XYZ file of C-alpha atoms in Angstrom:
252
model
C 95.635 14.290 58.611
C 98.892 13.373 56.893
C 98.287 11.598 53.581
C 101.076 9.210 52.598
C 101.500 8.595 48.893
C 101.996 5.314 47.092
C 104.969 4.829 44.792
C 102.607 5.267 41.830
C 101.292 8.550 43.213
C 104.820 9.800 43.773
C 105.590 8.993 40.136
C 102.602 11.122 39.112
C 103.858 13.882 41.365
C 107.224 13.753 39.601
C 105.538 15.023 36.451
C 103.787 17.839 38.302
C 107.114 18.661 39.910
C 108.999 18.600 36.624
C 106.577 21.080 35.081
C 106.789 23.257 38.184
C 110.586 23.262 38.099
C 110.677 24.034 34.396
C 108.188 26.879 34.854
C 110.534 28.388 37.439
C 113.444 27.966 35.045
C 111.439 29.755 32.344
C 110.755 32.574 34.788
C 114.435 32.930 35.619
C 115.340 33.168 31.944
C 112.628 35.737 31.290
C 113.324 38.157 34.141
C 114.832 41.404 32.888
C 114.798 45.043 33.933
C 111.696 46.881 32.807
C 109.298 43.941 32.650
C 106.252 43.912 34.880
C 105.399 41.163 37.316
C 102.248 40.532 35.257
C 104.371 39.908 32.175
C 106.478 37.458 34.161
C 103.329 35.755 35.426
C 102.157 35.363 31.811
C 105.431 33.589 30.924
C 104.855 31.124 33.759
C 101.221 30.520 32.901
C 101.970 29.934 29.222
C 104.611 27.366 30.056
C 102.451 25.444 32.526
C 99.395 25.367 30.270
C 101.578 24.472 27.279
C 102.542 21.306 29.160
C 98.888 20.380 29.616
C 98.896 21.306 33.292
C 97.105 23.975 35.318
C 98.687 26.705 37.469
C 98.016 25.529 41.022
C 97.766 29.028 42.482
C 95.424 30.604 39.928
C 92.161 31.136 41.811
C 93.465 29.354 44.925
C 91.744 31.040 47.888
C 90.891 33.805 45.411
C 94.481 34.535 44.286
C 94.555 36.311 40.912
C 97.907 35.172 39.523
C 99.534 31.987 38.303
C 102.554 32.630 40.517
C 103.391 34.639 43.606
C 106.006 37.229 42.630
C 107.585 39.126 45.515
C 110.304 41.778 45.169
C 113.024 42.834 47.628
C 111.355 43.286 51.048
C 108.263 41.340 49.967
C 108.450 37.930 51.622
C 105.693 35.972 49.864
C 102.325 36.194 48.098
C 103.101 39.165 45.870
C 100.260 39.619 43.364
C 101.369 39.900 39.722
C 100.549 43.365 38.408
C 100.965 45.387 35.227
C 101.859 48.320 37.488
C 104.829 46.667 39.262
C 108.070 46.936 37.281
C 111.126 44.787 37.969
C 114.300 46.851 38.038
C 117.994 46.051 37.811
C 119.322 45.256 41.277
C 116.046 43.752 42.497
C 115.772 40.292 43.982
C 112.617 38.575 42.759
C 111.068 35.656 44.626
C 108.897 33.507 42.373
C 106.665 30.812 43.908
C 105.093 28.428 41.384
C 102.754 25.452 41.485
C 101.556 23.193 38.675
C 98.848 20.529 38.736
C 98.573 17.559 36.384
C 97.105 14.067 36.811
C 95.403 15.285 39.979
C 98.620 16.153 41.831
C 100.565 19.340 42.513
C 104.164 20.454 42.556
C 105.282 23.518 44.526
C 108.619 25.298 44.241
C 110.156 28.749 44.701
C 113.382 30.524 43.817
C 114.681 34.029 44.435
C 116.288 35.408 41.292
C 118.696 38.301 40.873
C 117.686 40.856 38.245
C 120.883 42.252 36.793
C 123.700 43.045 39.198
C 122.614 42.912 42.835
C 124.406 44.080 45.969
C 126.878 41.767 47.731
C 124.567 41.821 50.762
C 121.633 40.633 48.674
C 123.729 37.883 47.081
C 124.850 36.622 50.484
C 121.215 36.424 51.605
C 120.255 34.451 48.483
C 123.185 32.082 48.894
C 122.443 31.448 52.570
C 118.735 30.868 52.002
C 119.343 28.466 49.118
C 121.926 26.536 51.143
C 119.559 26.333 54.116
C 116.942 24.710 51.871
C 119.314 21.903 50.934
C 120.412 21.454 54.538
C 116.747 21.072 55.451
C 116.234 18.571 52.649
C 119.151 16.475 53.964
C 117.166 16.004 57.172
C 114.055 14.807 55.316
C 114.766 11.129 55.881
C 112.583 8.351 57.185
C 112.661 8.255 60.976
C 113.667 11.881 61.474
C 111.180 14.443 62.708
C 109.837 17.711 61.351
C 111.856 19.590 63.965
C 115.094 18.235 62.489
C 114.342 19.997 59.209
C 113.490 23.320 60.803
C 116.447 23.196 63.171
C 118.924 22.648 60.318
C 117.544 25.671 58.464
C 117.339 27.914 61.520
C 120.791 27.059 62.856
C 122.464 27.781 59.513
C 120.835 31.126 58.741
C 120.883 32.529 62.264
C 124.612 31.797 62.507
C 124.982 34.158 59.554
C 122.950 36.951 61.101
C 119.649 36.291 59.313
C 116.226 35.549 60.751
C 113.498 32.994 60.064
C 109.905 34.004 59.341
C 107.661 32.317 61.917
C 104.164 33.013 60.628
C 104.497 31.074 57.352
C 105.841 27.563 56.885
C 106.281 24.701 54.491
C 103.564 22.053 54.251
C 102.454 18.749 52.854
C 101.734 18.522 49.108
C 99.607 16.102 47.116
C 96.139 16.194 45.600
C 95.840 19.557 47.370
C 98.461 22.288 47.216
C 98.488 22.563 51.000
C 98.199 19.445 53.130
C 99.305 18.414 56.597
C 101.805 18.610 58.172
C 103.115 22.135 58.582
C 106.886 22.235 58.079
C 108.351 25.204 60.004
C 111.756 26.622 59.108
C 112.696 26.624 62.779
C 112.458 23.968 65.429
C 113.968 21.615 67.954
C 115.766 18.423 66.889
C 113.879 15.163 67.486
C 110.556 16.954 67.973
C 107.401 17.057 65.857
C 105.868 14.569 63.447
C 108.001 11.571 62.580
C 108.838 11.407 58.871
C 107.548 8.263 57.224
C 107.964 6.746 53.797
C 105.370 8.132 51.376
C 105.123 11.580 52.939
C 105.562 14.454 50.459
C 106.381 17.884 51.853
C 107.284 21.341 50.620
C 110.356 22.669 52.417
C 110.539 26.427 51.920
C 112.783 28.661 54.002
C 111.676 32.315 54.026
C 114.651 34.180 55.412
C 114.935 37.886 56.285
C 118.051 40.046 56.394
C 116.656 41.882 59.428
C 113.898 41.180 61.919
C 111.824 38.012 61.576
C 108.661 40.070 61.976
C 106.405 40.529 58.953
C 103.155 42.274 58.099
C 100.501 41.859 55.443
C 99.678 44.734 53.092
C 96.200 46.116 52.580
C 95.764 44.027 49.390
C 95.158 41.067 51.711
C 97.966 39.018 50.166
C 101.419 40.550 49.989
C 103.581 39.886 53.053
C 106.543 42.222 53.678
C 109.301 42.462 56.258
C 108.333 44.708 59.158
C 111.605 46.656 58.958
C 111.847 46.914 55.161
C 114.874 44.605 54.976
C 115.358 42.145 52.116
C 113.828 38.673 52.184
C 114.569 35.522 50.172
C 112.492 32.397 49.525
C 113.562 29.014 48.147
C 111.414 25.869 48.006
C 111.292 22.302 46.731
C 108.676 19.559 46.960
C 110.358 16.512 48.501
C 109.261 12.888 48.846
C 110.328 10.801 51.856
C 111.467 7.434 50.478
C 113.261 4.349 51.752
C 116.351 5.573 49.880
C 116.297 9.085 51.323
C 114.769 12.394 50.261
C 113.827 12.784 46.594
C 113.364 16.296 45.178
C 110.322 16.171 42.894
C 110.540 19.743 41.573
C 113.936 19.648 39.867
C 113.751 21.060 36.322
C 114.888 19.093 33.299
C 118.678 19.156 32.838
C 120.084 21.415 30.170
């Protein structure tokens, strides 16, 4: 069931989104060669809790971190660990959620650690751009397929592939709500977007095959061919005035 939010509820979600966006910004500032993913997770948790919020992912379905931190060929759901070291040249996907006032924000960004390869930078740029192209389609009266099609068309034209098994989703009092928001699709198909819907749009884009597999830890998802993967995400409200990104960080 799709739960539409009132204007008051969307205002509450703005605060959850602001904290989420700022936690991601804190992560980006903290990332440096030699730090562990657990140390990065601690930075994120401290920021969220310092704002009076709770990390949405901590304990969710049994997850043991405050953020999902996935490196290079890891697509999503990387578990923070004191044994995983971030190195110069890595791309680091950080997926963060924060909950306050009973509502969640959900956002992700793939950061470059030090100097990365031109190929990796092109993947990051294309994935980030595809997110904003998807957001442009998140207008009242459009359909879910319009969002996915915009993302898919852009990245596939550049030689990349779209992960099929994992999608965006609704966001609200629960981290994951209906509807699913695939990063591929057919224009004018799927659920019609209505005012008050709040969705997470999150392209997960691979440099090689779209196929993925889950590691034996039961969480971490990697590309089947070992190629790089990038992940960008915003929580977006459908309003009468167009899409509103709820997870933008505070301006500098």
